[in-house]
Short mmCIF file of C-alpha atoms and ligand atoms in Angstrom, two decimals:
data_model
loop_
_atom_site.label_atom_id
_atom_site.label_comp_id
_atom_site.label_asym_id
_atom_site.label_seq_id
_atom_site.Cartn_x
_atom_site.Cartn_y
_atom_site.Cartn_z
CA UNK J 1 228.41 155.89 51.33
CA UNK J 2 226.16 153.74 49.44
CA UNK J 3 225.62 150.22 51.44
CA UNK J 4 227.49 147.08 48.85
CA UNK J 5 224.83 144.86 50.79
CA UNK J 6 222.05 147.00 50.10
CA UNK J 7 221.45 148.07 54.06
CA UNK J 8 218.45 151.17 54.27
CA UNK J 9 216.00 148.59 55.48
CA UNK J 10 213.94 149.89 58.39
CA UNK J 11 213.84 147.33 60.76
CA UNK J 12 212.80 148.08 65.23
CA UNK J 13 215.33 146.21 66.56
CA UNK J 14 217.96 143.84 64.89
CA UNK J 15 220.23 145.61 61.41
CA UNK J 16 219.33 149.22 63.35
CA UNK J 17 222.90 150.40 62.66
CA UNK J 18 225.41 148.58 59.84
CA UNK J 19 228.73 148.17 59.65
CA UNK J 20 229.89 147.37 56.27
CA UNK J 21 233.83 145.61 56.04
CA UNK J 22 235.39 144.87 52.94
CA UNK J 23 237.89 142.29 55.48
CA UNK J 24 237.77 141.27 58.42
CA UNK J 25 239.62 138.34 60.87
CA UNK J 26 236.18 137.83 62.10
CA UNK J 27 232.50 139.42 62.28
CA UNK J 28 232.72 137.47 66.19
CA UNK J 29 235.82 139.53 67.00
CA UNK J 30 234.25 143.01 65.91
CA UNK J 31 231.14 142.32 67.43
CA UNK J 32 233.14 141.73 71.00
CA UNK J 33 235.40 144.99 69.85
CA UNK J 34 231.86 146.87 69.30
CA UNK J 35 230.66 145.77 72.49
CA UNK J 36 233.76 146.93 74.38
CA UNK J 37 233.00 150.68 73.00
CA UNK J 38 229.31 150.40 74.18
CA UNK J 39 226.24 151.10 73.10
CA UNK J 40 226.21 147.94 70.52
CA UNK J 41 222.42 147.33 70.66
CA UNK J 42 220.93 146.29 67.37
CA UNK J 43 224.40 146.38 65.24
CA UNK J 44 224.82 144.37 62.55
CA UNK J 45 228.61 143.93 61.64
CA UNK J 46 228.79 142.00 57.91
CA UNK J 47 232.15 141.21 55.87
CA UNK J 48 232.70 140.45 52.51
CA UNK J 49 235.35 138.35 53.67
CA UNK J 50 237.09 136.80 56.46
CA UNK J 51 240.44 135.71 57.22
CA UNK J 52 240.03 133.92 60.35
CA UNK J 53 235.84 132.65 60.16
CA UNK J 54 234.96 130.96 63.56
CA UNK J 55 232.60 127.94 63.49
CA UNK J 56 231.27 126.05 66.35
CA UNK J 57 233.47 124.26 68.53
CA UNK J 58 236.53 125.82 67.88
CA UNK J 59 236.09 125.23 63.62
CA UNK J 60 237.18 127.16 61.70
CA UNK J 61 234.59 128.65 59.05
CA UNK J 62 236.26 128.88 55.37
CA UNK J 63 234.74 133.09 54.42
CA UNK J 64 236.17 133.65 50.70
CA UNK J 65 235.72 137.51 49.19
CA UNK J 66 233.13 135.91 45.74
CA UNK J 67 229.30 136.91 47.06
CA UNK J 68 228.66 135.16 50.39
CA UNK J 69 227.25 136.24 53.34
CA UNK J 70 229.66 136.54 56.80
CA UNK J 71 227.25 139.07 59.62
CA UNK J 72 226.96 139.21 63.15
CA UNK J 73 223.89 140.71 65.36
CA UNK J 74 225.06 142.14 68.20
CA UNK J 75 221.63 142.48 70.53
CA UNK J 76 221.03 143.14 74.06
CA UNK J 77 218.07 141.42 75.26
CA UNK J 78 215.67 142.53 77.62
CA UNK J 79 215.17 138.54 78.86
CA UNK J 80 217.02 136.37 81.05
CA UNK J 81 220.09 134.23 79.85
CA UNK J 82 217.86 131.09 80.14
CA UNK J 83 215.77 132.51 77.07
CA UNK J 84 218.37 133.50 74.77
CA UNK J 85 218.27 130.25 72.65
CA UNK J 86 215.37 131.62 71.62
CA UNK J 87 217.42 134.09 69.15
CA UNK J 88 219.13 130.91 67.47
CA UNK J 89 215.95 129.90 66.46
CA UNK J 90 214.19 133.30 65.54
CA UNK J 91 217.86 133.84 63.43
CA UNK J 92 217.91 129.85 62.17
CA UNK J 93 214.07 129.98 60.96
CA UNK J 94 213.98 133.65 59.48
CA UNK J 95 217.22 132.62 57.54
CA UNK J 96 215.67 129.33 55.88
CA UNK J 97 212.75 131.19 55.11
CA UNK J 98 214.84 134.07 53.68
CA UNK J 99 216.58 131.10 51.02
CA UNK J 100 213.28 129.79 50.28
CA UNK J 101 212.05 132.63 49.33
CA UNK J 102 215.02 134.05 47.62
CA UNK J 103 216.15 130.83 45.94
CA UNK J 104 213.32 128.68 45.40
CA UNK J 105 214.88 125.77 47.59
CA UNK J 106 213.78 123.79 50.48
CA UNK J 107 216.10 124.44 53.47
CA UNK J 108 216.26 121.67 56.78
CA UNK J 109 217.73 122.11 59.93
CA UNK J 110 220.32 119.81 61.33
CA UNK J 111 220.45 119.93 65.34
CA UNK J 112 221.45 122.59 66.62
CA UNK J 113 222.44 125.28 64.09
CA UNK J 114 223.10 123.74 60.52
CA UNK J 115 220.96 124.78 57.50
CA UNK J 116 220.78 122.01 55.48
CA UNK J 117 219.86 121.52 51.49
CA UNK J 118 219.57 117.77 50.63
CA UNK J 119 221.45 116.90 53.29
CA UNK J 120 224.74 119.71 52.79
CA UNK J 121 225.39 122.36 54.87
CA UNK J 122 224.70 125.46 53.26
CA UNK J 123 224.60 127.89 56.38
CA UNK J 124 225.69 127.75 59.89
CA UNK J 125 225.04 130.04 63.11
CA UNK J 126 227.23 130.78 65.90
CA UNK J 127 226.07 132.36 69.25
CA UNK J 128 228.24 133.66 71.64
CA UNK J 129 227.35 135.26 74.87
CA UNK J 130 229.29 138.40 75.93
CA UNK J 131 228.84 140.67 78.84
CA UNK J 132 224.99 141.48 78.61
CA UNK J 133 224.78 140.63 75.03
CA UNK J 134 224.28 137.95 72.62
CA UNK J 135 226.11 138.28 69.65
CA UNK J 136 224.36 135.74 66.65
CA UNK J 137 226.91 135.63 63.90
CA UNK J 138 225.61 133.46 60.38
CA UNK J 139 227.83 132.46 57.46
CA UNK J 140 226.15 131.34 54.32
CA UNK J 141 227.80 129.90 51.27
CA UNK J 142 225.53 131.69 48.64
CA UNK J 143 227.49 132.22 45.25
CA UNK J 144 231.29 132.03 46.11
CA UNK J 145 233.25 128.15 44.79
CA UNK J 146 233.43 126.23 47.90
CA UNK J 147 236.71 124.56 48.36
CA UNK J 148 237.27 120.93 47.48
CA UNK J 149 238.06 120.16 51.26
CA UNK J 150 234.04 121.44 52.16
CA UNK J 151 232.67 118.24 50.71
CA UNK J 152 229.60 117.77 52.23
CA UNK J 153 228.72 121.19 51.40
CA UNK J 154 226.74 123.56 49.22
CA UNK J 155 226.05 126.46 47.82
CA UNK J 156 222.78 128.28 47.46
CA UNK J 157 223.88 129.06 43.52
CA UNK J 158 224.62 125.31 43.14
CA UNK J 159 221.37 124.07 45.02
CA UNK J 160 218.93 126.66 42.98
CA UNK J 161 221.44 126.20 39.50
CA UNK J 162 222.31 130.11 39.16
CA UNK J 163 223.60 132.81 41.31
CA UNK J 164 221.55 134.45 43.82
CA UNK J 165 220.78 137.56 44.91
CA UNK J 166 222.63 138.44 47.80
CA UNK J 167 221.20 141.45 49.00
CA UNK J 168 217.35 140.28 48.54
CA UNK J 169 218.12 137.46 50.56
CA UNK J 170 220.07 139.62 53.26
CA UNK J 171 216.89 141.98 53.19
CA UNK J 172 214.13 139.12 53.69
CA UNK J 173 216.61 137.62 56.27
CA UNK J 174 216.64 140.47 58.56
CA UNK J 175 213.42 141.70 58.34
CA UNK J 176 211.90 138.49 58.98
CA UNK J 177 214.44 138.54 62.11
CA UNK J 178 213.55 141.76 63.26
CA UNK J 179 209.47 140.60 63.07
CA UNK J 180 210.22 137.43 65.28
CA UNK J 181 212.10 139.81 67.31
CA UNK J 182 209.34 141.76 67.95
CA UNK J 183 206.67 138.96 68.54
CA UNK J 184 209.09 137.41 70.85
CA UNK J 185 208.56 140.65 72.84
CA UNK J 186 205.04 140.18 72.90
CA UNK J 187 205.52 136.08 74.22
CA UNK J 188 205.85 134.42 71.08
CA UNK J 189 208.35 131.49 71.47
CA UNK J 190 209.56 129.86 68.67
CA UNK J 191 211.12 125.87 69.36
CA UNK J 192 207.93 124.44 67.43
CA UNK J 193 208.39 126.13 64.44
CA UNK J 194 212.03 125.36 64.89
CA UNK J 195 211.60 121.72 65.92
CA UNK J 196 209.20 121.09 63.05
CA UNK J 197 212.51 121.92 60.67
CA UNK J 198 214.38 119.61 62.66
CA UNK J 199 215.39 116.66 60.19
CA UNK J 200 217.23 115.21 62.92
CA UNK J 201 214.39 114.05 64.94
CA UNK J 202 213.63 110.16 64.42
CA UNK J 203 217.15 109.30 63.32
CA UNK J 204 220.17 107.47 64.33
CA UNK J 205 222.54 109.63 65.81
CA UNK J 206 225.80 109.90 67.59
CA UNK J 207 226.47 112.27 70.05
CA UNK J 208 230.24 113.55 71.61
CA UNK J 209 229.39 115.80 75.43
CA UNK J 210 232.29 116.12 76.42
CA UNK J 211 234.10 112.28 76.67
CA UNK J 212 231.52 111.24 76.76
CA UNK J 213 229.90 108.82 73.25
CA UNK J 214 226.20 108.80 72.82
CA UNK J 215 224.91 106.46 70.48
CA UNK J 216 220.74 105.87 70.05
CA UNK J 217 217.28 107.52 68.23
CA UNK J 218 217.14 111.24 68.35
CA UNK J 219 214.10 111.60 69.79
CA UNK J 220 212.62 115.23 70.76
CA UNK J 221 214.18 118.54 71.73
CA UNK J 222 213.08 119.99 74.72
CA UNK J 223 212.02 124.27 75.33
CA UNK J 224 215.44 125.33 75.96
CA UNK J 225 216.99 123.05 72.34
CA UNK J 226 218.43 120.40 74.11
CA UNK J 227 218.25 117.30 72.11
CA UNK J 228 217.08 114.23 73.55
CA UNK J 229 218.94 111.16 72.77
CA UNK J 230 217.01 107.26 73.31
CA UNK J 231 219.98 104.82 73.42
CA UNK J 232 219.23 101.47 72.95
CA UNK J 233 218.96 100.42 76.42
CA UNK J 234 216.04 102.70 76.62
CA UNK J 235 217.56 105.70 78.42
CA UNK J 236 216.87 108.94 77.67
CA UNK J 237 219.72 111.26 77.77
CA UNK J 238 219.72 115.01 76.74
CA UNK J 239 222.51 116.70 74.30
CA UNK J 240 223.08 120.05 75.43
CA UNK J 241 223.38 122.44 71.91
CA UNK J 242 226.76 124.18 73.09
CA UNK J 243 228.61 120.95 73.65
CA UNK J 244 227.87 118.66 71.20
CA UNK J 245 228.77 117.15 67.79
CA UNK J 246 226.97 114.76 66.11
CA UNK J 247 227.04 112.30 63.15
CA UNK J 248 225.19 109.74 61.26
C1 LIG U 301 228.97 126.77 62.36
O1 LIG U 301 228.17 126.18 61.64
O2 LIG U 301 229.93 126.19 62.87
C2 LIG U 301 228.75 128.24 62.64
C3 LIG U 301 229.41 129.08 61.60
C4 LIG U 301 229.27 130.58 61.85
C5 LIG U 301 230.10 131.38 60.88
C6 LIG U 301 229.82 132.86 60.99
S1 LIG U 301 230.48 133.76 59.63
C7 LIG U 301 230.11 135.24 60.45
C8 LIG U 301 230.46 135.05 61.90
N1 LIG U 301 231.89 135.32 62.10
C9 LIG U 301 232.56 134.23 62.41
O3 LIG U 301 233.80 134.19 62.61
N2 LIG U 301 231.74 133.19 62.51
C10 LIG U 301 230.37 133.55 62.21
#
């Protein structure tokens, strides 16, 4: 059957296999369902809509049916746990480079996993650990109406003024992925590139771990993402990504 998101890219190790879904409670969920059945290396599940979207921290992520992108990359990686942040990145960076390139705009990145036009959130990522995988799952708002609740919001068809090309921007997206992959398996690391998108760095922030409130100058984030916080009594505290909101 012919692939609705354009799929017969040849890519070495992320998007090997697709799994097309017209509907789906969640990409998250199929991924883990995938996993349970084995062999899940290198699967890419993607939805042209979900009916219960998972954000980060327990969010829920609004997926209408309307031309947006809802995927998940299941991938097993060869690398200790304490490296796996390093797919976040590789997934956050190929993906702004992917819009930029698909719909002439200029895409940030809000600490940890927001991609940002002019300040609204236009994409998000979500990565979940389970078993010996990582499962990287991405919802981007490209052409559907965003609901009047998503304020602080957008759309890639309302930042570039017309609707965009889903599958080209799927295509650059994962084989851009799939290339960082593969340098990553030759040492590259990628938190420079990654930091260097960071608009957060040098503002006021305010940070929830846990109970706990942090208030100060976002100041650097370290190798493994952690973001370091400067209050104003001079300390230095650091945000880990999993834990943490933040506002300004
Ligand atoms: C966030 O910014 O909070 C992360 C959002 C991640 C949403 C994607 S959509 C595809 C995949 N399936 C889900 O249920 N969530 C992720």
């Amino acid at each position: 059957m012919a692939s609705a998101f354009g799929a017969d890219w040849q890519t070495r190790h992320v998007a090997t296999r697709v799994v097309e879904m017209e509907t789906t409670p969640s990409t998250q969920l199929e991924a883990r369902r995938m996993i349970e059945l084995g062999d899940a290396d290198g699967v890419l599940v993607i939805a042209h809509r979900q009916t219960a979207g998972r954000g980060r921290l327990g969010r829920e992520w609004v997926s209408p049916d309307g031309g947006n992108l809802y995927l998940s990359f299941i991938l097993r990686p060869r690398r200790p746990v304490s490296e796996w942040h390093q797919f976040t990145m590789m997934a956050a960076l190929a993906l702004a480079e992917a819009m930029e390139a698909t719909a002439a705009v200029v895409v940030q990145l809000k600490w940890p996993n927001d991609l940002m036009i002019d300040r609204a959130k236009v994409a998000g990522i979500l990565a979940e650990v389970a078993d010996a995988y990582v499962i990287v799952g991405v919802g981007v708002n490209v052409n559907a109406d965003l609901p009047a609740e998503l304020a602080e919001a957008v759309s890639l068809k309302q930042a570039a003024h017309r609707p965009v090309n889903t599958r080209e921007l799927l295509r650059r997206f994962v084989i851009q992925f799939d290339g960082y992959y593969d340098s990553s398996l030759r040492g590259a690391t990628f938190e420079q590139a990654w930091a260097a998108r960071l608009y957060t760095l040098g503002k006021a922030v305010r940070a929830r771990v846990g109970e706990r409130e942090i208030v100060g100058i976002a100041e650097t984030v370290d190798a493994t993402g952690a973001l370091w916080i400067r209050t104003a009594e001079g300390t230095r505290i650091s945000c880990p990504a999993g834990e943490v909101t933040l506002r300004w």
